Amino acid sequence: MNAQTCIRKLRYVCSTSMGTVDAHGNPQVRIINIMHVEPEKGEIYFVTARGKNFYRELQNGKEVAITALTRYQEMIRVNGIPERVPDTRQKKWLDRIFEENQIMNNVYPGNSRYVLEVFCVKKAVIEYFNLGVHPIFRERYTIGEEAKRGGGFMVTEACIGCGKCLQACPQGCILEKIPVEIKEENCLHCGLCSEVCPVQAIKRIEEE
Amino acid sequence: MNAQTCIRKLRYVCSTSMGTVDAHGNPQVRIINIMHVEPEKGEIYFVTARGKNFYRELQNGKEVAITALTRYQEMIRVNGIPERVPDTRQKKWLDRIFEENQIMNNVYPGNSRYVLEVFCVKKAVIEYFNLGVHPIFRERYTIGEEAKRGGGFMVTEACIGCGKCLQACPQGCILEKIPVEIKEENCLHCGLCSEVCPVQAIKRIEEE
């Protein structure tokens, strides 16, 4: 799995959710269509209308969170800052998007399409998360300049190798050695290993 | 359509998205299962593990945003404050949820289920939004004590009845009279009527 394949898959799911933060600091989630992707360039395009709260939320300097579930139970998450496509290229992109997404003509017929504006995510952290395999499988990638962020749990030298975490782990993703090793790509981040450790050797990695 | 039917439908969709606000003020969206609903009481139940960022975000005093798309292209949005089910009832609820959602035993086998905790949304604004009909159809409901919030556009007495907005509206949802009337339940909130009005008679209703 890689970032390019994740981006390509965004065009082949029936629904994609996009989260924003509203003027009150509360989350908003909408189901939107990803209108166009450029997997090799790492670009994800979508549109909204100037009258909507969504339009305002896209320009508040916060990230957007895009999450899609494929038919194979793979979850794809993209978190990054949206950029409004420059004025000079708005019309070209809108016309191209309406050509590629004919259903849009039902909702915005004729010239009413130009109340829409095109946005693009180019810098983002992408997470691929597959709950349909055992053990579960997850990986993180980046597009643009955004740095990878951490998550999950780490084992310190305090580990005494007692094996309590191995028995507790619901996914069997801890390797028996001293200190034990958590297989990051199979970890649910549930935290049970850390809770059962008698010497507090397993620490939560705070989000960057 | 009503709030109870919307809540019931949350159990019959293949994926539901939940948005939160993270420690940096950015949005996060995850695809989760609604584990149990009480439509008549207006209660929506879900779970997460104590080790996850999601668990922390559910307790930051902000709302969560739940959005689901049904197989009939109906969108159901629920925005409200999540409450952690009290300690004394956690075990009862978890056991009931695992009984009703057998797939959970694959991810959290045996006693590892108790690293999960149960949350409930009881006070919320619910929006029903159907893009599969023409014109589109939307309605808002509330559960618990949360007040309804506004949205969309309103027409003031400044309207001169010129008809420009009627021609522009992509959904044909403006009634010809003076002042013109916007059929709220069919409005996309795109804002084109307001943009074409020569006397600025159509105003955006700010979110409450």
Short mmCIF file of N, CA and C in Angstrom, two decimals, chain A residues 14-32 49-54 56-57 61-69 73 75 77 79 81 106-109 111-116 129 131 134 136 138 140 149-153 168-171 188-192 195 204-208, chain B residues 14-32 49-54 56-57 61-69 73 75 77 79 81 106-109 111-116 129 131 134 136 138 140 149-153 168-171 188-192 195 204-208:
data_model
loop_
_atom_site.label_atom_id
_atom_site.label_comp_id
_atom_site.label_asym_id
_atom_site.label_seq_id
_atom_site.Cartn_x
_atom_site.Cartn_y
_atom_site.Cartn_z
N CYS A 14 -18.26 4.60 -2.50
CA CYS A 14 -19.57 5.20 -2.72
C CYS A 14 -19.73 6.45 -1.87
N SER A 15 -19.07 6.52 -0.74
CA SER A 15 -19.18 7.75 0.03
C SER A 15 -17.89 8.10 0.75
N THR A 16 -17.62 9.37 0.80
CA THR A 16 -16.44 9.89 1.46
C THR A 16 -16.92 10.97 2.43
N SER A 17 -16.39 10.96 3.63
CA SER A 17 -16.81 11.95 4.61
C SER A 17 -15.74 13.00 4.76
N MET A 18 -16.17 14.24 4.93
CA MET A 18 -15.21 15.29 5.18
C MET A 18 -15.56 16.04 6.45
N GLY A 19 -14.60 16.12 7.34
CA GLY A 19 -14.80 16.81 8.60
C GLY A 19 -14.12 18.16 8.59
N THR A 20 -14.79 19.13 9.21
CA THR A 20 -14.23 20.47 9.37
C THR A 20 -14.53 20.91 10.79
N VAL A 21 -14.00 22.09 11.15
CA VAL A 21 -14.31 22.68 12.45
C VAL A 21 -15.12 23.95 12.17
N ASP A 22 -16.27 24.09 12.84
CA ASP A 22 -17.14 25.24 12.54
C ASP A 22 -16.76 26.46 13.38
N ALA A 23 -17.53 27.54 13.21
CA ALA A 23 -17.21 28.81 13.87
C ALA A 23 -17.28 28.71 15.40
N HIS A 24 -17.95 27.67 15.92
CA HIS A 24 -18.04 27.48 17.37
C HIS A 24 -16.98 26.50 17.89
N GLY A 25 -16.10 26.04 17.00
CA GLY A 25 -15.09 25.07 17.42
C GLY A 25 -15.61 23.65 17.48
N ASN A 26 -16.83 23.43 17.01
CA ASN A 26 -17.40 22.08 16.99
C ASN A 26 -17.14 21.42 15.64
N PRO A 27 -17.14 20.08 15.62
CA PRO A 27 -16.90 19.37 14.36
C PRO A 27 -18.14 19.34 13.49
N GLN A 28 -17.94 19.32 12.20
CA GLN A 28 -19.02 19.12 11.23
C GLN A 28 -18.54 18.04 10.27
N VAL A 29 -19.41 17.13 9.91
CA VAL A 29 -19.05 16.09 8.95
C VAL A 29 -20.07 16.08 7.83
N ARG A 30 -19.59 16.07 6.61
CA ARG A 30 -20.47 16.01 5.44
C ARG A 30 -20.01 14.90 4.51
N ILE A 31 -20.98 14.30 3.83
CA ILE A 31 -20.62 13.28 2.84
C ILE A 31 -20.48 13.99 1.50
N ILE A 32 -19.32 13.90 0.93
CA ILE A 32 -19.02 14.65 -0.29
C ILE A 32 -18.44 13.70 -1.34
N ALA A 49 -20.36 25.15 -2.61
CA ALA A 49 -20.99 26.40 -3.04
C ALA A 49 -20.66 27.54 -2.07
N ARG A 50 -20.55 28.73 -2.63
CA ARG A 50 -20.17 29.89 -1.81
C ARG A 50 -21.15 30.20 -0.69
N GLY A 51 -22.41 29.75 -0.80
CA GLY A 51 -23.41 30.05 0.24
C GLY A 51 -23.33 29.18 1.47
N LYS A 52 -22.57 28.10 1.41
CA LYS A 52 -22.62 27.10 2.47
C LYS A 52 -21.65 27.40 3.62
N ASN A 53 -22.05 26.93 4.83
CA ASN A 53 -21.14 27.01 5.96
C ASN A 53 -19.84 26.26 5.65
N PHE A 54 -19.95 25.17 4.92
CA PHE A 54 -18.79 24.36 4.53
C PHE A 54 -17.74 25.23 3.84
N ARG A 56 -17.17 28.40 4.19
CA ARG A 56 -16.47 29.22 5.19
C ARG A 56 -15.48 28.38 6.00
N GLU A 57 -15.93 27.20 6.39
CA GLU A 57 -15.07 26.34 7.23
C GLU A 57 -13.80 25.90 6.48
N GLY A 61 -8.33 28.17 7.99
CA GLY A 61 -6.93 27.88 8.34
C GLY A 61 -6.72 26.53 9.03
N LYS A 62 -7.84 25.83 9.33
CA LYS A 62 -7.72 24.51 9.96
C LYS A 62 -7.60 23.44 8.88
N GLU A 63 -7.23 22.24 9.31
CA GLU A 63 -7.21 21.12 8.38
C GLU A 63 -8.63 20.66 8.06
N VAL A 64 -8.74 19.85 7.01
CA VAL A 64 -9.93 19.03 6.81
C VAL A 64 -9.52 17.58 7.04
N ALA A 65 -10.49 16.77 7.40
CA ALA A 65 -10.26 15.34 7.59
C ALA A 65 -11.15 14.59 6.61
N ILE A 66 -10.53 13.85 5.71
CA ILE A 66 -11.28 13.07 4.72
C ILE A 66 -11.19 11.60 5.11
N THR A 67 -12.32 10.92 5.17
CA THR A 67 -12.30 9.50 5.52
C THR A 67 -13.21 8.72 4.56
N ALA A 68 -12.70 7.66 4.00
CA ALA A 68 -13.47 6.83 3.07
C ALA A 68 -13.34 5.37 3.46
N LEU A 69 -14.40 4.61 3.22
CA LEU A 69 -14.40 3.17 3.46
C LEU A 69 -14.60 2.50 2.11
N GLN A 73 -13.56 -3.03 2.98
CA GLN A 73 -13.42 -2.68 4.40
C GLN A 73 -12.08 -2.02 4.72
N MET A 75 -10.12 1.42 5.32
CA MET A 75 -10.41 2.80 5.64
C MET A 75 -9.24 3.65 5.19
N ARG A 77 -7.78 7.53 5.44
CA ARG A 77 -7.94 8.82 6.09
C ARG A 77 -6.89 9.79 5.57
N ASN A 79 -5.63 13.77 6.24
CA ASN A 79 -5.76 14.99 7.05
C ASN A 79 -4.79 16.04 6.53
N ILE A 81 -4.43 20.54 4.98
CA ILE A 81 -5.00 21.88 4.80
C ILE A 81 -5.54 22.00 3.38
N ASN A 106 -27.27 17.42 -12.49
CA ASN A 106 -28.62 17.33 -11.92
C ASN A 106 -28.81 18.30 -10.77
N VAL A 107 -27.77 18.45 -9.99
CA VAL A 107 -27.88 19.30 -8.80
C VAL A 107 -27.65 20.76 -9.16
N TYR A 108 -26.70 21.03 -10.02
CA TYR A 108 -26.37 22.40 -10.44
C TYR A 108 -26.44 22.52 -11.96
N PRO A 109 -27.66 22.57 -12.53
CA PRO A 109 -27.79 22.61 -14.00
C PRO A 109 -27.31 23.95 -14.58
N ASN A 111 -25.63 27.24 -15.96
CA ASN A 111 -24.60 28.12 -15.42
C ASN A 111 -24.57 28.19 -13.89
N SER A 112 -25.57 27.55 -13.23
CA SER A 112 -25.57 27.61 -11.76
C SER A 112 -24.33 26.93 -11.18
N ARG A 113 -23.62 26.13 -12.02
CA ARG A 113 -22.40 25.48 -11.53
C ARG A 113 -21.37 26.48 -11.01
N TYR A 114 -21.42 27.73 -11.53
CA TYR A 114 -20.36 28.68 -11.15
C TYR A 114 -20.55 29.30 -9.77
N VAL A 115 -21.61 28.85 -9.04
CA VAL A 115 -21.70 29.22 -7.62
C VAL A 115 -20.80 28.28 -6.79
N LEU A 116 -20.27 27.26 -7.46
CA LEU A 116 -19.34 26.33 -6.79
C LEU A 116 -17.91 26.83 -6.92
N PHE A 129 -5.99 1.88 6.75
CA PHE A 129 -6.37 1.08 7.93
C PHE A 129 -7.30 -0.02 7.46
N LEU A 131 -9.42 -3.19 8.57
CA LEU A 131 -9.99 -3.98 9.67
C LEU A 131 -10.46 -5.34 9.18
N HIS A 134 -6.76 -10.22 9.63
CA HIS A 134 -6.36 -10.49 11.00
C HIS A 134 -4.89 -10.87 11.03
N ILE A 136 -5.31 -6.80 12.20
CA ILE A 136 -5.61 -5.58 11.44
C ILE A 136 -4.29 -5.01 10.89
N ARG A 138 -2.34 -1.38 9.44
CA ARG A 138 -2.38 0.07 9.26
C ARG A 138 -1.02 0.60 8.84
N ARG A 140 1.01 4.63 7.58
CA ARG A 140 0.87 6.07 7.36
C ARG A 140 1.79 6.55 6.26
N ARG A 149 2.94 12.14 11.52
CA ARG A 149 2.68 12.27 12.95
C ARG A 149 2.61 10.90 13.61
N GLY A 150 2.94 10.86 14.89
CA GLY A 150 2.96 9.59 15.61
C GLY A 150 1.58 9.14 16.04
N GLY A 151 1.53 8.22 16.96
CA GLY A 151 0.29 7.66 17.46
C GLY A 151 0.62 6.30 18.04
N GLY A 152 -0.30 5.72 18.80
CA GLY A 152 -0.08 4.38 19.34
C GLY A 152 0.75 4.37 20.61
N PHE A 153 1.46 3.26 20.82
CA PHE A 153 2.15 3.01 22.08
C PHE A 153 3.60 2.58 21.85
N ALA A 168 -2.71 -10.12 26.87
CA ALA A 168 -3.85 -9.20 26.86
C ALA A 168 -4.18 -8.68 25.46
N CYS A 169 -3.18 -8.52 24.60
CA CYS A 169 -3.36 -7.86 23.30
C CYS A 169 -4.44 -8.55 22.46
N PRO A 170 -5.52 -7.83 22.09
CA PRO A 170 -6.59 -8.47 21.32
C PRO A 170 -6.18 -8.87 19.91
N GLN A 171 -5.09 -8.30 19.39
CA GLN A 171 -4.66 -8.59 18.03
C GLN A 171 -3.40 -9.44 17.97
N LEU A 188 -4.10 -1.81 17.25
CA LEU A 188 -5.38 -1.10 17.30
C LEU A 188 -5.28 0.25 18.04
N HIS A 189 -4.21 0.47 18.77
CA HIS A 189 -4.07 1.63 19.68
C HIS A 189 -5.08 1.57 20.81
N CYS A 190 -5.49 0.37 21.23
CA CYS A 190 -6.53 0.28 22.26
C CYS A 190 -5.98 0.58 23.65
N GLY A 191 -4.67 0.31 23.87
CA GLY A 191 -4.06 0.68 25.14
C GLY A 191 -4.11 -0.39 26.22
N LEU A 192 -4.64 -1.58 25.88
CA LEU A 192 -4.77 -2.62 26.92
C LEU A 192 -3.40 -3.08 27.41
N GLU A 195 -2.28 -0.79 30.05
CA GLU A 195 -3.05 -0.92 31.29
C GLU A 195 -2.63 -2.14 32.12
N ARG A 204 2.02 5.78 26.04
CA ARG A 204 1.24 6.30 24.94
C ARG A 204 2.08 7.34 24.18
N ILE A 205 2.12 7.27 22.85
CA ILE A 205 2.81 8.29 22.06
C ILE A 205 1.81 9.41 21.80
N GLU A 206 2.09 10.60 22.31
CA GLU A 206 1.15 11.71 22.10
C GLU A 206 1.19 12.13 20.64
N GLU A 207 0.04 12.52 20.13
CA GLU A 207 -0.08 13.02 18.76
C GLU A 207 0.82 14.23 18.59
N GLU A 208 1.52 14.31 17.48
CA GLU A 208 2.42 15.45 17.25
C GLU A 208 1.65 16.72 17.00
N CYS B 14 -24.11 0.97 5.94
CA CYS B 14 -22.87 0.20 6.03
C CYS B 14 -21.77 0.99 6.70
N SER B 15 -21.82 2.30 6.60
CA SER B 15 -20.79 3.05 7.32
C SER B 15 -21.33 4.37 7.83
N THR B 16 -20.84 4.73 8.99
CA THR B 16 -21.23 5.97 9.63
C THR B 16 -19.94 6.69 10.00
N SER B 17 -19.89 7.98 9.76
CA SER B 17 -18.68 8.73 10.06
C SER B 17 -18.90 9.56 11.31
N MET B 18 -17.86 9.64 12.13
CA MET B 18 -17.96 10.50 13.29
C MET B 18 -16.81 11.49 13.31
N GLY B 19 -17.16 12.76 13.42
CA GLY B 19 -16.16 13.81 13.46
C GLY B 19 -15.99 14.33 14.87
N THR B 20 -14.74 14.63 15.21
CA THR B 20 -14.41 15.24 16.50
C THR B 20 -13.40 16.35 16.23
N VAL B 21 -13.06 17.09 17.29
CA VAL B 21 -12.01 18.09 17.19
C VAL B 21 -10.85 17.62 18.05
N ASP B 22 -9.64 17.61 17.48
CA ASP B 22 -8.50 17.07 18.23
C ASP B 22 -7.83 18.14 19.09
N ALA B 23 -6.74 17.73 19.77
CA ALA B 23 -6.07 18.62 20.72
C ALA B 23 -5.50 19.86 20.04
N HIS B 24 -5.32 19.82 18.72
CA HIS B 24 -4.80 20.98 17.98
C HIS B 24 -5.91 21.83 17.37
N GLY B 25 -7.17 21.48 17.65
CA GLY B 25 -8.27 22.23 17.07
C GLY B 25 -8.59 21.82 15.64
N ASN B 26 -7.96 20.75 15.16
CA ASN B 26 -8.24 20.26 13.81
C ASN B 26 -9.30 19.16 13.84
N PRO B 27 -9.99 18.97 12.72
CA PRO B 27 -11.02 17.93 12.68
C PRO B 27 -10.41 16.54 12.50
N GLN B 28 -11.08 15.54 13.04
CA GLN B 28 -10.74 14.15 12.82
C GLN B 28 -12.03 13.44 12.44
N VAL B 29 -11.97 12.56 11.46
CA VAL B 29 -13.16 11.80 11.09
C VAL B 29 -12.82 10.32 11.10
N ARG B 30 -13.66 9.53 11.75
CA ARG B 30 -13.46 8.08 11.78
C ARG B 30 -14.74 7.38 11.35
N ILE B 31 -14.59 6.24 10.73
CA ILE B 31 -15.77 5.45 10.39
C ILE B 31 -16.00 4.49 11.54
N ILE B 32 -17.17 4.60 12.13
CA ILE B 32 -17.47 3.81 13.33
C ILE B 32 -18.81 3.10 13.12
N ALA B 49 -11.90 2.59 22.53
CA ALA B 49 -10.95 2.06 23.50
C ALA B 49 -10.23 3.21 24.22
N ARG B 50 -9.90 2.95 25.50
CA ARG B 50 -9.27 3.99 26.33
C ARG B 50 -7.93 4.47 25.79
N GLY B 51 -7.26 3.67 24.96
CA GLY B 51 -5.94 4.07 24.46
C GLY B 51 -5.98 5.03 23.28
N LYS B 52 -7.14 5.23 22.68
CA LYS B 52 -7.22 5.96 21.42
C LYS B 52 -7.35 7.47 21.60
N ASN B 53 -6.84 8.22 20.61
CA ASN B 53 -7.06 9.67 20.60
C ASN B 53 -8.56 9.97 20.59
N PHE B 54 -9.32 9.16 19.89
CA PHE B 54 -10.77 9.32 19.80
C PHE B 54 -11.39 9.39 21.20
N ARG B 56 -10.04 10.42 23.97
CA ARG B 56 -9.76 11.73 24.56
C ARG B 56 -10.64 12.82 23.95
N GLU B 57 -10.76 12.75 22.62
CA GLU B 57 -11.54 13.78 21.92
C GLU B 57 -13.01 13.76 22.32
N GLY B 61 -15.45 18.18 25.79
CA GLY B 61 -16.53 19.16 25.94
C GLY B 61 -17.12 19.66 24.63
N LYS B 62 -16.53 19.24 23.49
CA LYS B 62 -17.06 19.65 22.19
C LYS B 62 -18.13 18.65 21.74
N GLU B 63 -18.85 19.05 20.72
CA GLU B 63 -19.81 18.14 20.11
C GLU B 63 -19.10 17.06 19.30
N VAL B 64 -19.83 16.01 18.96
CA VAL B 64 -19.41 15.12 17.88
C VAL B 64 -20.39 15.33 16.74
N ALA B 65 -19.93 15.01 15.53
CA ALA B 65 -20.77 15.11 14.35
C ALA B 65 -20.86 13.71 13.74
N ILE B 66 -22.06 13.17 13.68
CA ILE B 66 -22.27 11.84 13.11
C ILE B 66 -22.95 12.02 11.75
N THR B 67 -22.42 11.41 10.72
CA THR B 67 -23.04 11.51 9.39
C THR B 67 -23.10 10.13 8.74
N ALA B 68 -24.29 9.78 8.25
CA ALA B 68 -24.47 8.49 7.60
C ALA B 68 -25.17 8.68 6.27
N LEU B 69 -24.83 7.82 5.32
CA LEU B 69 -25.49 7.84 4.01
C LEU B 69 -26.21 6.50 3.88
N GLN B 73 -29.52 7.03 -0.72
CA GLN B 73 -28.89 8.35 -0.90
C GLN B 73 -29.46 9.40 0.04
N MET B 75 -28.96 11.38 3.48
CA MET B 75 -27.89 11.69 4.41
C MET B 75 -28.53 12.03 5.75
N ARG B 77 -27.54 13.50 9.49
CA ARG B 77 -26.49 14.16 10.28
C ARG B 77 -26.99 14.39 11.70
N ASN B 79 -25.64 16.15 15.30
CA ASN B 79 -24.60 16.93 15.98
C ASN B 79 -25.00 17.13 17.44
N ILE B 81 -23.55 16.63 21.96
CA ILE B 81 -22.49 16.35 22.94
C ILE B 81 -22.56 14.88 23.36
N ASN B 106 -14.41 -10.40 17.00
CA ASN B 106 -13.22 -10.63 16.19
C ASN B 106 -12.12 -9.62 16.49
N VAL B 107 -12.55 -8.39 16.76
CA VAL B 107 -11.57 -7.34 16.99
C VAL B 107 -11.12 -7.32 18.45
N TYR B 108 -12.04 -7.53 19.36
CA TYR B 108 -11.73 -7.52 20.79
C TYR B 108 -12.21 -8.83 21.43
N PRO B 109 -11.47 -9.94 21.21
CA PRO B 109 -11.91 -11.23 21.75
C PRO B 109 -11.81 -11.29 23.28
N ASN B 111 -11.93 -11.13 27.22
CA ASN B 111 -12.05 -10.02 28.16
C ASN B 111 -11.45 -8.71 27.65
N SER B 112 -10.76 -8.76 26.49
CA SER B 112 -10.17 -7.51 26.00
C SER B 112 -11.25 -6.48 25.68
N ARG B 113 -12.52 -6.91 25.60
CA ARG B 113 -13.60 -5.94 25.33
C ARG B 113 -13.67 -4.84 26.39
N TYR B 114 -13.18 -5.16 27.60
CA TYR B 114 -13.34 -4.17 28.67
C TYR B 114 -12.35 -3.00 28.60
N VAL B 115 -11.50 -3.01 27.56
CA VAL B 115 -10.70 -1.80 27.31
C VAL B 115 -11.55 -0.77 26.56
N LEU B 116 -12.74 -1.18 26.14
CA LEU B 116 -13.67 -0.26 25.47
C LEU B 116 -14.55 0.44 26.49
N PHE B 129 -31.31 14.78 4.93
CA PHE B 129 -30.99 15.47 3.69
C PHE B 129 -31.03 14.45 2.56
N LEU B 131 -30.61 13.87 -1.33
CA LEU B 131 -30.15 14.38 -2.63
C LEU B 131 -30.68 13.53 -3.78
N HIS B 134 -35.86 15.18 -6.63
CA HIS B 134 -35.78 16.51 -7.23
C HIS B 134 -37.09 17.24 -7.01
N ILE B 136 -34.20 18.56 -4.15
CA ILE B 136 -33.64 17.92 -2.96
C ILE B 136 -34.57 18.23 -1.78
N ARG B 138 -34.74 18.52 2.59
CA ARG B 138 -34.03 18.53 3.87
C ARG B 138 -34.97 18.95 4.99
N ARG B 140 -34.92 19.48 9.64
CA ARG B 140 -34.15 19.42 10.88
C ARG B 140 -35.04 19.02 12.05
N ARG B 149 -30.98 24.80 15.25
CA ARG B 149 -30.17 25.88 14.71
C ARG B 149 -30.57 26.20 13.30
N GLY B 150 -30.34 27.46 12.92
CA GLY B 150 -30.76 27.92 11.59
C GLY B 150 -29.77 27.52 10.51
N GLY B 151 -29.86 28.17 9.40
CA GLY B 151 -29.01 27.87 8.25
C GLY B 151 -29.73 28.36 7.01
N GLY B 152 -29.05 28.44 5.88
CA GLY B 152 -29.70 28.82 4.64
C GLY B 152 -29.84 30.33 4.49
N PHE B 153 -30.87 30.71 3.74
CA PHE B 153 -31.03 32.11 3.34
C PHE B 153 -32.45 32.61 3.62
N ALA B 168 -32.28 31.85 -11.41
CA ALA B 168 -30.94 31.37 -11.07
C ALA B 168 -30.96 30.09 -10.23
N CYS B 169 -31.97 29.92 -9.39
CA CYS B 169 -31.98 28.81 -8.41
C CYS B 169 -31.85 27.45 -9.10
N PRO B 170 -30.79 26.67 -8.78
CA PRO B 170 -30.59 25.39 -9.45
C PRO B 170 -31.66 24.35 -9.10
N GLN B 171 -32.39 24.56 -8.02
CA GLN B 171 -33.39 23.59 -7.58
C GLN B 171 -34.82 24.08 -7.80
N LEU B 188 -30.62 24.13 -1.34
CA LEU B 188 -29.25 23.61 -1.25
C LEU B 188 -28.34 24.46 -0.37
N HIS B 189 -28.78 25.67 -0.03
CA HIS B 189 -27.94 26.66 0.68
C HIS B 189 -26.75 27.09 -0.19
N CYS B 190 -26.93 27.08 -1.52
CA CYS B 190 -25.77 27.39 -2.38
C CYS B 190 -25.49 28.89 -2.43
N GLY B 191 -26.55 29.72 -2.23
CA GLY B 191 -26.33 31.16 -2.16
C GLY B 191 -26.42 31.90 -3.49
N LEU B 192 -26.76 31.19 -4.57
CA LEU B 192 -26.80 31.85 -5.87
C LEU B 192 -27.90 32.92 -5.92
N GLU B 195 -26.55 36.04 -4.55
CA GLU B 195 -25.56 36.66 -5.42
C GLU B 195 -26.18 37.42 -6.59
N ARG B 204 -27.97 35.76 4.14
CA ARG B 204 -27.53 34.49 4.70
C ARG B 204 -27.93 34.44 6.18
N ILE B 205 -28.51 33.33 6.62
CA ILE B 205 -28.82 33.15 8.04
C ILE B 205 -27.58 32.56 8.70
N GLU B 206 -26.98 33.30 9.63
CA GLU B 206 -25.76 32.79 10.28
C GLU B 206 -26.12 31.63 11.20
N GLU B 207 -25.23 30.66 11.25
CA GLU B 207 -25.40 29.51 12.14
C GLU B 207 -25.53 30.00 13.58
N GLU B 208 -26.46 29.42 14.33
CA GLU B 208 -26.65 29.83 15.73
C GLU B 208 -25.50 29.38 16.61
#
